[in-house]
mmCIF file of C-alpha atoms and ligand atoms in Angstrom:
data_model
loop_
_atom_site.group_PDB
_atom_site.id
_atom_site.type_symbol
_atom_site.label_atom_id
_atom_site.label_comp_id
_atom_site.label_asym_id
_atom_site.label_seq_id
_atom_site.Cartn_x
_atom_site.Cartn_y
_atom_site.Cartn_z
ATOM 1 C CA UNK A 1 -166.069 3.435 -198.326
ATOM 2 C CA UNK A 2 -164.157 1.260 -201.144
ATOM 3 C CA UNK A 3 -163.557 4.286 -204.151
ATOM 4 C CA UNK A 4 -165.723 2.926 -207.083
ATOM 5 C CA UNK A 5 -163.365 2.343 -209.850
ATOM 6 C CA UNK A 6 -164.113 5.265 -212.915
ATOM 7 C CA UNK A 7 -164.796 4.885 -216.561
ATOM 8 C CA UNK A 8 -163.676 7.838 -219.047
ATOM 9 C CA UNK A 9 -165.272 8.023 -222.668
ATOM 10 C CA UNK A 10 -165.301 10.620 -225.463
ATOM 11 C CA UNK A 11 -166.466 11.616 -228.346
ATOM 12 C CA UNK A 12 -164.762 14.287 -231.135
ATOM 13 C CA UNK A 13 -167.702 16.623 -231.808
ATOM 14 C CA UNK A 14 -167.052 16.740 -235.159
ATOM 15 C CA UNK A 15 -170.180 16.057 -236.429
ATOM 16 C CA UNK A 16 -173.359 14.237 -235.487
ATOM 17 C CA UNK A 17 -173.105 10.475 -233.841
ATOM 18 C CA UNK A 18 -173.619 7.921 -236.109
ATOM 19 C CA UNK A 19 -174.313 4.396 -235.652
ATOM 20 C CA UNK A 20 -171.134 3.217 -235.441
ATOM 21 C CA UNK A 21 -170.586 6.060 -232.737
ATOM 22 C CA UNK A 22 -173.716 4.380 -231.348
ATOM 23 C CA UNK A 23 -172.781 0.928 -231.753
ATOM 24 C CA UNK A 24 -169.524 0.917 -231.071
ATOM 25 C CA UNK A 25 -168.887 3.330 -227.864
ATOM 26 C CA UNK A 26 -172.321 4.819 -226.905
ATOM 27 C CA UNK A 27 -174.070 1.154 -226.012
ATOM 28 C CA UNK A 28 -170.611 0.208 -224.121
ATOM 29 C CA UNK A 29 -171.099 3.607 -221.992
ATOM 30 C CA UNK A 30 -174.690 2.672 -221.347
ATOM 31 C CA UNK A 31 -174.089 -0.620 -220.092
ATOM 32 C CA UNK A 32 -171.266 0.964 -217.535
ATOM 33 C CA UNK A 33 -173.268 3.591 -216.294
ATOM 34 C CA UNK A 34 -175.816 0.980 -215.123
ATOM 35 C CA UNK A 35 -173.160 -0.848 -213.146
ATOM 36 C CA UNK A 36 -173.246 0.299 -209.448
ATOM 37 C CA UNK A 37 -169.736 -0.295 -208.940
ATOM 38 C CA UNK A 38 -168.456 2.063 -211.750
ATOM 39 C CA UNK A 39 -168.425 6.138 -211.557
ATOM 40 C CA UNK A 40 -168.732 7.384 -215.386
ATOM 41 C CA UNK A 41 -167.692 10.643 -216.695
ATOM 42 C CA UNK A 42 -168.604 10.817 -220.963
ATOM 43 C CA UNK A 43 -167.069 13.689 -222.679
ATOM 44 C CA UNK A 44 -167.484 15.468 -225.763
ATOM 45 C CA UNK A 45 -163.787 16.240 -226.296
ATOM 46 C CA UNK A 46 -163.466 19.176 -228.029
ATOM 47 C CA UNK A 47 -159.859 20.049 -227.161
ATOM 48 C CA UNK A 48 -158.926 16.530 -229.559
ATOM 49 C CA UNK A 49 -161.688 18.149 -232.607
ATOM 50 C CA UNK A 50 -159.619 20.995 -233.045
ATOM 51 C CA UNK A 51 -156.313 19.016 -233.823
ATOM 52 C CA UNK A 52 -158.186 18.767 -237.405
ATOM 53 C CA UNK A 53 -159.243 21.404 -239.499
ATOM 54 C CA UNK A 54 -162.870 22.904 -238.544
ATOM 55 C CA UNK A 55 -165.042 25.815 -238.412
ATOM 56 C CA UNK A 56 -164.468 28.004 -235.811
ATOM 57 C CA UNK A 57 -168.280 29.611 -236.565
ATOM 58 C CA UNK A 58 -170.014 26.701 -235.807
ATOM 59 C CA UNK A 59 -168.104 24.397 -233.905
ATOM 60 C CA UNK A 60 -169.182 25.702 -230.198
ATOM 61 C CA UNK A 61 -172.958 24.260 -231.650
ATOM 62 C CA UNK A 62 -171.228 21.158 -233.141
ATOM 63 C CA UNK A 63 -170.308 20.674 -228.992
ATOM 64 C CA UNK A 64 -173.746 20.599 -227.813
ATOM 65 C CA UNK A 65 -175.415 18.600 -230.705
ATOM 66 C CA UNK A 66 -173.678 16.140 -229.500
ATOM 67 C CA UNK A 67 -174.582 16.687 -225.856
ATOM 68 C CA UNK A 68 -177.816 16.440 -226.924
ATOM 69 C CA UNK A 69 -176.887 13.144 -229.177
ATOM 70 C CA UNK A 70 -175.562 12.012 -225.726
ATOM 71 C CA UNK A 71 -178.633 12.500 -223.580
ATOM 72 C CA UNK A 72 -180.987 11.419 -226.546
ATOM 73 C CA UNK A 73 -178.813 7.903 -226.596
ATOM 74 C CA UNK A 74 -179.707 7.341 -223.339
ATOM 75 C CA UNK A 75 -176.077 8.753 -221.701
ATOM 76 C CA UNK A 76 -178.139 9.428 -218.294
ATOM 77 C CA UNK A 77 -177.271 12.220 -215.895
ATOM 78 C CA UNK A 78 -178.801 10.642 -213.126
ATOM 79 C CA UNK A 79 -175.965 7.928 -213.500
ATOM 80 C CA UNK A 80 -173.191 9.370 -215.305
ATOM 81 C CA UNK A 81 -171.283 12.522 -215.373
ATOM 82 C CA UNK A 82 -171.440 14.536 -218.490
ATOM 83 C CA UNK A 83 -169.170 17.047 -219.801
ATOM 84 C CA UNK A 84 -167.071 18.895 -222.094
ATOM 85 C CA UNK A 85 -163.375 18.450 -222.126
ATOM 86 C CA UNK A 86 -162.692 22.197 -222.021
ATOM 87 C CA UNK A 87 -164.393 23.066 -218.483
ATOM 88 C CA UNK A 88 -161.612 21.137 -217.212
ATOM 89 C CA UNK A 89 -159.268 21.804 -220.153
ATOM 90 C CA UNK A 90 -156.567 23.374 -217.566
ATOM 91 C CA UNK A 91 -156.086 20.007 -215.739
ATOM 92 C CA UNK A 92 -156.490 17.924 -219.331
ATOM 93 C CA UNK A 93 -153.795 20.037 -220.366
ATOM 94 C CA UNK A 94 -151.404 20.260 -217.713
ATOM 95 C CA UNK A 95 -151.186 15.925 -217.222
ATOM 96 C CA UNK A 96 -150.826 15.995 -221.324
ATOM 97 C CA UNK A 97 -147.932 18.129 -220.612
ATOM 98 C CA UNK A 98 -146.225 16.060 -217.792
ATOM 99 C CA UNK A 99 -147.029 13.065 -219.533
ATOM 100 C CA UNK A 100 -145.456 14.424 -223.038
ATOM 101 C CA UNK A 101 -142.156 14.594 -220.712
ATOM 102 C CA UNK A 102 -141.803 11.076 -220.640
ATOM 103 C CA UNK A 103 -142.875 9.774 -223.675
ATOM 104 C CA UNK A 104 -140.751 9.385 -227.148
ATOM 105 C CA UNK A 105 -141.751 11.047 -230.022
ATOM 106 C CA UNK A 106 -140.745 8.622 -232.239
ATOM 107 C CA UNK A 107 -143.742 5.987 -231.096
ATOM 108 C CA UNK A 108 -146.357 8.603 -231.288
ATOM 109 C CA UNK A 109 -145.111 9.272 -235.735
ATOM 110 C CA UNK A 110 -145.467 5.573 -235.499
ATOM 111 C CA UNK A 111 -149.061 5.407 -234.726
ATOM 112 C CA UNK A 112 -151.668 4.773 -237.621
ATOM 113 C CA UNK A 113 -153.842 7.299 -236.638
ATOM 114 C CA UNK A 114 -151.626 9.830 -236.632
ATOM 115 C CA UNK A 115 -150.510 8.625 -240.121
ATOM 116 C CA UNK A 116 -153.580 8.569 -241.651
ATOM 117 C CA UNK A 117 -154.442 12.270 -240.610
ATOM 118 C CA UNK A 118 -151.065 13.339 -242.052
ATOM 119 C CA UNK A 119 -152.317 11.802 -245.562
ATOM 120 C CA UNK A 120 -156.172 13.306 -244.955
ATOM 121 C CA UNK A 121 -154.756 16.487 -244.105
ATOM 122 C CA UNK A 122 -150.937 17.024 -245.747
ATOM 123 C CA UNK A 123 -151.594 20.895 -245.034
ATOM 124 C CA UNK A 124 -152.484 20.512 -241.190
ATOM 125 C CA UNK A 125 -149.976 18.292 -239.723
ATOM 126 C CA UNK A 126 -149.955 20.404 -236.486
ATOM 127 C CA UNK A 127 -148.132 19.141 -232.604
ATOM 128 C CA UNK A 128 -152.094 18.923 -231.609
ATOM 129 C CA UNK A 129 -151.983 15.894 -233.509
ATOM 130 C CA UNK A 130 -149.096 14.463 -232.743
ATOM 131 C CA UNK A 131 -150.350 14.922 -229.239
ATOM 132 C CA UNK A 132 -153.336 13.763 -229.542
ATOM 133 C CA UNK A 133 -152.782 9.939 -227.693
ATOM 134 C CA UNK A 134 -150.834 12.289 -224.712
ATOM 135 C CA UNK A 135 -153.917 14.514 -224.580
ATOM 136 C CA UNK A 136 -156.184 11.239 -224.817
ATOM 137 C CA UNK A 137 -154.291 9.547 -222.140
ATOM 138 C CA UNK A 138 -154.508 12.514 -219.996
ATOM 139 C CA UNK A 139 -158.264 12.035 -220.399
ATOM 140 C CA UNK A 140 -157.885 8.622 -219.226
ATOM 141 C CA UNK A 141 -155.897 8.798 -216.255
ATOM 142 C CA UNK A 142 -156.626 12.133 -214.225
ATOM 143 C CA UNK A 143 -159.702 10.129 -213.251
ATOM 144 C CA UNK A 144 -157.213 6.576 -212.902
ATOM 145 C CA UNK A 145 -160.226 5.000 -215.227
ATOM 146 C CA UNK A 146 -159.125 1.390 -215.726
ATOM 147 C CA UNK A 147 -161.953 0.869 -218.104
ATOM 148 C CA UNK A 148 -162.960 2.934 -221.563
ATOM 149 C CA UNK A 149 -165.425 2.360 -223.685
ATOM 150 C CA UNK A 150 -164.495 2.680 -227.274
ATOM 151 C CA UNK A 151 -164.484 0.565 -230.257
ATOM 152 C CA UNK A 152 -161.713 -1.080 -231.720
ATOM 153 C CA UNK A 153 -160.593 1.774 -233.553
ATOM 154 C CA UNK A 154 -159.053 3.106 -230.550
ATOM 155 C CA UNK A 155 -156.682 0.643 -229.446
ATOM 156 C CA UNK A 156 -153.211 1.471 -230.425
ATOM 157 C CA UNK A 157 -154.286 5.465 -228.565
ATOM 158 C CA UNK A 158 -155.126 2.930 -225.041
ATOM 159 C CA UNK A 159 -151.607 0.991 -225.513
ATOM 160 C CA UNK A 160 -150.040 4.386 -225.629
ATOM 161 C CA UNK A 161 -151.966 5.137 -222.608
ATOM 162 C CA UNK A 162 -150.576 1.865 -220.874
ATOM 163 C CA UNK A 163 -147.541 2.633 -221.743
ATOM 164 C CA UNK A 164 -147.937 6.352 -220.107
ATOM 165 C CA UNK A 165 -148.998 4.839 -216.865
ATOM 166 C CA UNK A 166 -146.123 1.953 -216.786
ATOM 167 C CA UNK A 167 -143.336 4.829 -217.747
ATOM 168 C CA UNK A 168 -144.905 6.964 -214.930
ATOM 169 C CA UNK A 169 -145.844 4.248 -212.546
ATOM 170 C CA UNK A 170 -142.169 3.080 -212.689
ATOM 171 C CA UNK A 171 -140.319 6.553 -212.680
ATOM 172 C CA UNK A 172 -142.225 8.317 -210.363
ATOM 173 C CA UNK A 173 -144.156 5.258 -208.001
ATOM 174 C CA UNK A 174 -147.806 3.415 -208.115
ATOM 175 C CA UNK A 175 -150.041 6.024 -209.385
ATOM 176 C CA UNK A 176 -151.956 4.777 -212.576
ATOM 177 C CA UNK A 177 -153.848 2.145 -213.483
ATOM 178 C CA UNK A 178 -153.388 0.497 -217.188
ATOM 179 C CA UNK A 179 -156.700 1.035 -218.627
ATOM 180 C CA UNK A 180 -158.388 -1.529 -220.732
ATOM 181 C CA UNK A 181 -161.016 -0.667 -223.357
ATOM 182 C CA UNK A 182 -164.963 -2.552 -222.658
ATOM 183 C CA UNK A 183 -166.376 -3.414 -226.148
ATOM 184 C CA UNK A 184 -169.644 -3.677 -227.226
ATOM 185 C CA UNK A 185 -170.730 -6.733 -229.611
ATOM 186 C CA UNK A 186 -169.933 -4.321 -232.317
ATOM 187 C CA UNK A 187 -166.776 -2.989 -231.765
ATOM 188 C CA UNK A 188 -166.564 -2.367 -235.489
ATOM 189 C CA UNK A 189 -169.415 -1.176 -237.611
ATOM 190 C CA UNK A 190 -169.030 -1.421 -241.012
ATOM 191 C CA UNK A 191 -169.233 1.233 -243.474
ATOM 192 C CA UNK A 192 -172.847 0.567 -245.519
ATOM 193 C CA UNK A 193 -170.994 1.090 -248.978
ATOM 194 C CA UNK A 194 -168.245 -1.033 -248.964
ATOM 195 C CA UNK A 195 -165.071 -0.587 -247.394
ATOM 196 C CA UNK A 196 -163.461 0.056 -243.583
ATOM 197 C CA UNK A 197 -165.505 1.242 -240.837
ATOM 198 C CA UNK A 198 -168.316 3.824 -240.617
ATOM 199 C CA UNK A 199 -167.263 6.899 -240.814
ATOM 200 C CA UNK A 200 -168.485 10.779 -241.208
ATOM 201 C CA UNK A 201 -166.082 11.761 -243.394
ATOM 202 C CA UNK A 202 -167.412 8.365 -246.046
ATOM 203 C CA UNK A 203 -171.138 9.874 -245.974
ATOM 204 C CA UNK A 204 -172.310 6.870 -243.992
ATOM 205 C CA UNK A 205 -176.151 8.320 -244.154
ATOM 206 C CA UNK A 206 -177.611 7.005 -240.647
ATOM 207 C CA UNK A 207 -177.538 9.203 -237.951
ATOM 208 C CA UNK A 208 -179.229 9.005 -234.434
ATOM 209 C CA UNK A 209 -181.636 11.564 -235.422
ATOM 210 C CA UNK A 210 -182.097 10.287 -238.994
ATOM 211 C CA UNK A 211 -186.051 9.432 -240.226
ATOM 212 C CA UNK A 212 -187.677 6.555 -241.145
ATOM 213 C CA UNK A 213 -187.438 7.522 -244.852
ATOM 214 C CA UNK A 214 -183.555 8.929 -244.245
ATOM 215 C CA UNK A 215 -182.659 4.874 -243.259
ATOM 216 C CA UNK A 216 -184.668 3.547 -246.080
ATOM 217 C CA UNK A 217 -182.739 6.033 -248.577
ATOM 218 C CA UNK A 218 -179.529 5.258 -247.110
ATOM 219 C CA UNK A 219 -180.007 1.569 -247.517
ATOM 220 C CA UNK A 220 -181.067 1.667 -250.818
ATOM 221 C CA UNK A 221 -178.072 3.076 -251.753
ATOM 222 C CA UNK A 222 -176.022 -0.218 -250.909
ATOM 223 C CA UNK A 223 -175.396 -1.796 -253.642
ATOM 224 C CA UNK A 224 -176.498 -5.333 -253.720
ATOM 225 C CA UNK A 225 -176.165 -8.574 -256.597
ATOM 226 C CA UNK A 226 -179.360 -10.648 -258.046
ATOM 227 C CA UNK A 227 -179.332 -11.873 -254.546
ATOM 228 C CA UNK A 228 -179.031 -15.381 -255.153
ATOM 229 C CA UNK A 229 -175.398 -18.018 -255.435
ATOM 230 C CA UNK A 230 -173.831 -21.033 -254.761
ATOM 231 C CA UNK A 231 -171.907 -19.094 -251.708
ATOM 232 C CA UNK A 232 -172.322 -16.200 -249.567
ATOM 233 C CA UNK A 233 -169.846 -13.547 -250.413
ATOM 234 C CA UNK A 234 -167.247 -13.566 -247.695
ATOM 235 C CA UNK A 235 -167.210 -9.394 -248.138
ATOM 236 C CA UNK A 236 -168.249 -6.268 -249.042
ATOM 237 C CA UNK A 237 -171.148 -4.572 -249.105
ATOM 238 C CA UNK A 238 -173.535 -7.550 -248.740
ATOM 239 C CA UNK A 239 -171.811 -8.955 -245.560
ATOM 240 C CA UNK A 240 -172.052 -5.868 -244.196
ATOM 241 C CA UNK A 241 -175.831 -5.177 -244.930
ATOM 242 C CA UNK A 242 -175.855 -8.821 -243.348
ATOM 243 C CA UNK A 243 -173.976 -7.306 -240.074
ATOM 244 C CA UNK A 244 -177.153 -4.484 -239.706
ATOM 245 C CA UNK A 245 -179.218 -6.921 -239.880
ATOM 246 C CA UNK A 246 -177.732 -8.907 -237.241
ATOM 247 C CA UNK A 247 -177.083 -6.505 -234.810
ATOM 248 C CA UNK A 248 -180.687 -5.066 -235.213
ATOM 249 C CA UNK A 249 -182.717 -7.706 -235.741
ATOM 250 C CA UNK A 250 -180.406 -10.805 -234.105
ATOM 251 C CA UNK A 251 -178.548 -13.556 -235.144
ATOM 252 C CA UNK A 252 -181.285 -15.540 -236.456
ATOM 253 C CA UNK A 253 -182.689 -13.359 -239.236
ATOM 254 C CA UNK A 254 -179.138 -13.088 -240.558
ATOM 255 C CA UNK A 255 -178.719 -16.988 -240.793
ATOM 256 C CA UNK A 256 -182.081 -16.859 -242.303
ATOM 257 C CA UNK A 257 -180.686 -14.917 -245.165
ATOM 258 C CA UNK A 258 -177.752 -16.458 -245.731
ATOM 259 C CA UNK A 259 -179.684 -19.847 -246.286
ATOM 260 C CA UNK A 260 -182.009 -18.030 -248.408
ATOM 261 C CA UNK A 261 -179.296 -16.626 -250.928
ATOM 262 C CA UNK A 262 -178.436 -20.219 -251.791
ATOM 263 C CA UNK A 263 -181.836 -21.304 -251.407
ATOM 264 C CA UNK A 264 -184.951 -19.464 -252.888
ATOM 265 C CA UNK A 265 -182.632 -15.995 -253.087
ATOM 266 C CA UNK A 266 -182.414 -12.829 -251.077
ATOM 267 C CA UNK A 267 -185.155 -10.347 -252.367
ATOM 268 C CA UNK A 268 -182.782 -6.907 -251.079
ATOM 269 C CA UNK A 269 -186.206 -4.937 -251.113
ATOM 270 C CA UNK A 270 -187.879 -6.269 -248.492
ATOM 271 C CA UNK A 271 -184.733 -6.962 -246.511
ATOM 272 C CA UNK A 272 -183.947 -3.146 -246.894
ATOM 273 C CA UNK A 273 -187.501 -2.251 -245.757
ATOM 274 C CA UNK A 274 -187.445 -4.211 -242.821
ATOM 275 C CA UNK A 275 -184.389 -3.622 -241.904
ATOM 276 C CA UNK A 276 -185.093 0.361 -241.981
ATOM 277 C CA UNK A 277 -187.671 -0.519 -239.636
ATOM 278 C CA UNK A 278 -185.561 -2.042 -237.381
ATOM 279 C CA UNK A 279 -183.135 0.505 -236.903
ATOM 280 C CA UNK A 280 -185.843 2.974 -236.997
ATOM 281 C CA UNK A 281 -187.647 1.518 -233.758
ATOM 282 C CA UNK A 282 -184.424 1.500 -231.842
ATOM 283 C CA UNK A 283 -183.691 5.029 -233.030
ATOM 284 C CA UNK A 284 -187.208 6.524 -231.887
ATOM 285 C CA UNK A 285 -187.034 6.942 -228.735
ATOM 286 C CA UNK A 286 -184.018 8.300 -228.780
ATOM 287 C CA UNK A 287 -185.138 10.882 -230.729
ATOM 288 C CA UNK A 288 -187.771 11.475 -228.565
ATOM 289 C CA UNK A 289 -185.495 11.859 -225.861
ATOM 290 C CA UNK A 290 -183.519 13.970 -227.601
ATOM 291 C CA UNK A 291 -186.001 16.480 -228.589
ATOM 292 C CA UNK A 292 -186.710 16.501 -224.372
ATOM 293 C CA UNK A 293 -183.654 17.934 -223.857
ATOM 294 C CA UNK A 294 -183.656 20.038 -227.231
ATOM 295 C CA UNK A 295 -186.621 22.117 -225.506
ATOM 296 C CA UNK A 296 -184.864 22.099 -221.923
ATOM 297 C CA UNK A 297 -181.821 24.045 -222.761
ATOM 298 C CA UNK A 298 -181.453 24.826 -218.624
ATOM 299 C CA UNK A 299 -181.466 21.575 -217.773
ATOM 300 C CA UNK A 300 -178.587 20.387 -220.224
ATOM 301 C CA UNK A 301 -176.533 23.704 -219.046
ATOM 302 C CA UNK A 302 -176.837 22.381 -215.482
ATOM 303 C CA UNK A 303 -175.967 18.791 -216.613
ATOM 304 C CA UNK A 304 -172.737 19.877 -218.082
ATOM 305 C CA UNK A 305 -171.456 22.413 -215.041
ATOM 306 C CA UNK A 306 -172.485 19.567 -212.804
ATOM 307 C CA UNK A 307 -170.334 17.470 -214.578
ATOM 308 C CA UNK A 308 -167.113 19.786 -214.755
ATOM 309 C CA UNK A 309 -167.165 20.584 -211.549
ATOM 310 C CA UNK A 310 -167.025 17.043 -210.248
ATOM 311 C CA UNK A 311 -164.535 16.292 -213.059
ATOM 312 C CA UNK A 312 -162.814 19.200 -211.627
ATOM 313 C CA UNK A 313 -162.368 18.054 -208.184
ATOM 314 C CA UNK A 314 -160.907 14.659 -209.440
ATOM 315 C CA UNK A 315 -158.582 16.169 -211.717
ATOM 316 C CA UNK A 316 -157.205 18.642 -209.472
ATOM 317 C CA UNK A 317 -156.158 15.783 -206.963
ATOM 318 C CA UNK A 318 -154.945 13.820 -209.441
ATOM 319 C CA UNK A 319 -152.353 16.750 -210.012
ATOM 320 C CA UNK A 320 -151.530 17.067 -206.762
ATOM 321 C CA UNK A 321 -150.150 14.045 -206.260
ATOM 322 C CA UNK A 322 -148.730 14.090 -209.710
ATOM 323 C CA UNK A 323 -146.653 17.357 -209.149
ATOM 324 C CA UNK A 324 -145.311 15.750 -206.168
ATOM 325 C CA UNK A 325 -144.276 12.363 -206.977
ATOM 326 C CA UNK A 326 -142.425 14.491 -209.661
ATOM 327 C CA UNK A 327 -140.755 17.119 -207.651
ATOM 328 C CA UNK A 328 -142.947 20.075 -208.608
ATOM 329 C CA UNK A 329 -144.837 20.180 -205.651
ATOM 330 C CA UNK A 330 -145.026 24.008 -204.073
HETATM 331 N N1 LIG B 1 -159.876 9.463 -229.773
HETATM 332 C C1 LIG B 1 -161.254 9.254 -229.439
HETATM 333 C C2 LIG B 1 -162.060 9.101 -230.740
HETATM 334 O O1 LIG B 1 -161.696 9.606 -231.752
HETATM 335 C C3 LIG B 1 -161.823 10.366 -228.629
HETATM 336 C C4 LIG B 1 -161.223 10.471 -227.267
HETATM 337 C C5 LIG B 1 -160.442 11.490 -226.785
HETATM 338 C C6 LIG B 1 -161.387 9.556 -226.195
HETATM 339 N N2 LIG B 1 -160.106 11.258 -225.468
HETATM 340 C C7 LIG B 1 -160.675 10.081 -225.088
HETATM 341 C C8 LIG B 1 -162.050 8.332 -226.082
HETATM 342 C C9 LIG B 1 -160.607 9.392 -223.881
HETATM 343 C C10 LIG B 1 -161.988 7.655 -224.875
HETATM 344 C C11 LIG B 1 -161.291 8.169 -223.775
HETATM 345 O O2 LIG B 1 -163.105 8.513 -230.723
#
């Protein structure tokens, strides 16, 4: 039997998913795991959360909120593999190593990310992060996933992965693939208030778990203009309000409004309303789902050791062939 060709996603459990999380990487993971010709493993990678600073207290129940954020989203065992990056932590780790071996330093200072957690954190510039892309790319490859959901965040860490498998591909002979990310139609979700993407860390309110009156106090928070001009802003927060409502309520609705603000004028009140109900009704039944698995705390155990130990048996091959081709082989 032709091997299905893998996908490889994670998530930092460093808080809960929002919906850019949601939007961005969670929806692309969904679609994969429907495909019949794709085998997908989703991970909550906690080896990559502790490269910033955290809470050592609470972070093992940081892991399996988002497990459960996972399952409620619709990640679906029956499909997909679940796990936690630790279970297998020992393989992770070991390809990070091999693959730090080969790679220059120099390109990994380079890389924005790593940048901007020097500047977020001047006190915590540890080798975790600089490793980070290695560990990431390790991730990637000790399942040879050609495809990743993520959103567009995450592209310079997937070039360094290409670059991992070319470097080893070429010293060592055909072993990787160069893995591609899948976007969603939002590959970037914008922040509600304003500026760059959504983030945790910028108080971006909505939250997969978040109620009906949570959304509408979230929105009401962006700030908005007397909703009426000769021209649509071309940014900020009204554009973005503009993107939620496209992406939850279509295309359509937002055209709608854009006519409207040089036409009879946008009144935000009733756009914010609506719009909480729209992201409301897709949030639901997750949240329904999620309390399922809340209550069933067996079944999610068994999810996740089902998951490592077929991670496991992938990842230990992988090695194998890996120590070989590079003379380690005992
Ligand atoms: N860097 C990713 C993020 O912050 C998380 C991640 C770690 C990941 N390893 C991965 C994503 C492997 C995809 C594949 O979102």
């Amino acid at each position: 039997m032709e091997q299905k060709k893998r996908v490889f996603s994670g998530t930092r459990p460093t808080g809960r998913l929002h919906l850019g999380n949601y939007l961005g990487m969670v929806k692309g993971a969904i679609e994969l795991q429907n495909r019949p010709d794709l085998d997908c493993l989703y991970c909550v990678v906690d080896l990559h959360g502790i490269t910033t600073p955290y809470d050592t207290k609470t972070y093992a129940s940081g892991i399996r909120t988002v497990v459960l954020d996972y399952l409620g989203a619709g990640l679906d065992p029956q499909k997909a593999h679940i796990l936690v990056q630790s279970a297998v932590g020992a393989q992770h780790l070991e390809l990070a190593y091999y693959f730090g071996t080969i790679y220059q330093v120099s390109r990994l200072e380079d890389l924005p990310t790593y940048k901007e957690k020097k500047t977020q954190h001047p006190d915590y510039v540890n080798m975790g992060l600089l490793y980070y892309p290695v560990l990431m790319a390790a991730d990637i490859l000790i399942y040879k996933s050609p495809l990743v959901p993520i959103g567009q965040d995450q592209e310079p860490h997937l070039e360094v992965t290409r670059e991992i498998a070319r470097k080893f591909n070429s010293m060592f002979g055909e072993t990787f693939p160069e893995p591609q990310s899948f976007k969603t139609n939002a590959p970037i979700v914008p922040s509600l208030y304003g500026e760059g993407k959504m983030s945790k860390s910028k108080g971006d309110g909505i939250i997969l778990t978040s109620s009906l009156e949570e959304i509408k106090a979230a929105l009401a928070k962006v700030p908005t203009d007397s909703g009426k001009g000769e021209k649509f802003p071309a940014e900020g927060p009204l554009v973005n309000l503009l993107t939620f409502v496209e992406l939850f309520e279509g295309h359509d609705r937002a055209m709608q409004y854009r006519e409207r603000y040089k036409t009879t004028g946008i009144k935000y009140g009733e756009l914010k309303t609506e719009l909480a109900e729209a992201i409301y009704k897709e949030l639901q039944p997750i949240q329904e789902r999620r309390k399922y698995f809340e209550d069933h705390p067996q079944e999610v155990n068994q999810i996740l050791k089902d998951g490592a130990e077929y991670a496991r048996s992938i990842a230990d091959e992988t090695l194998k062939e890996v120590r070989q081709k590079m003379g380690l082989a005992r």
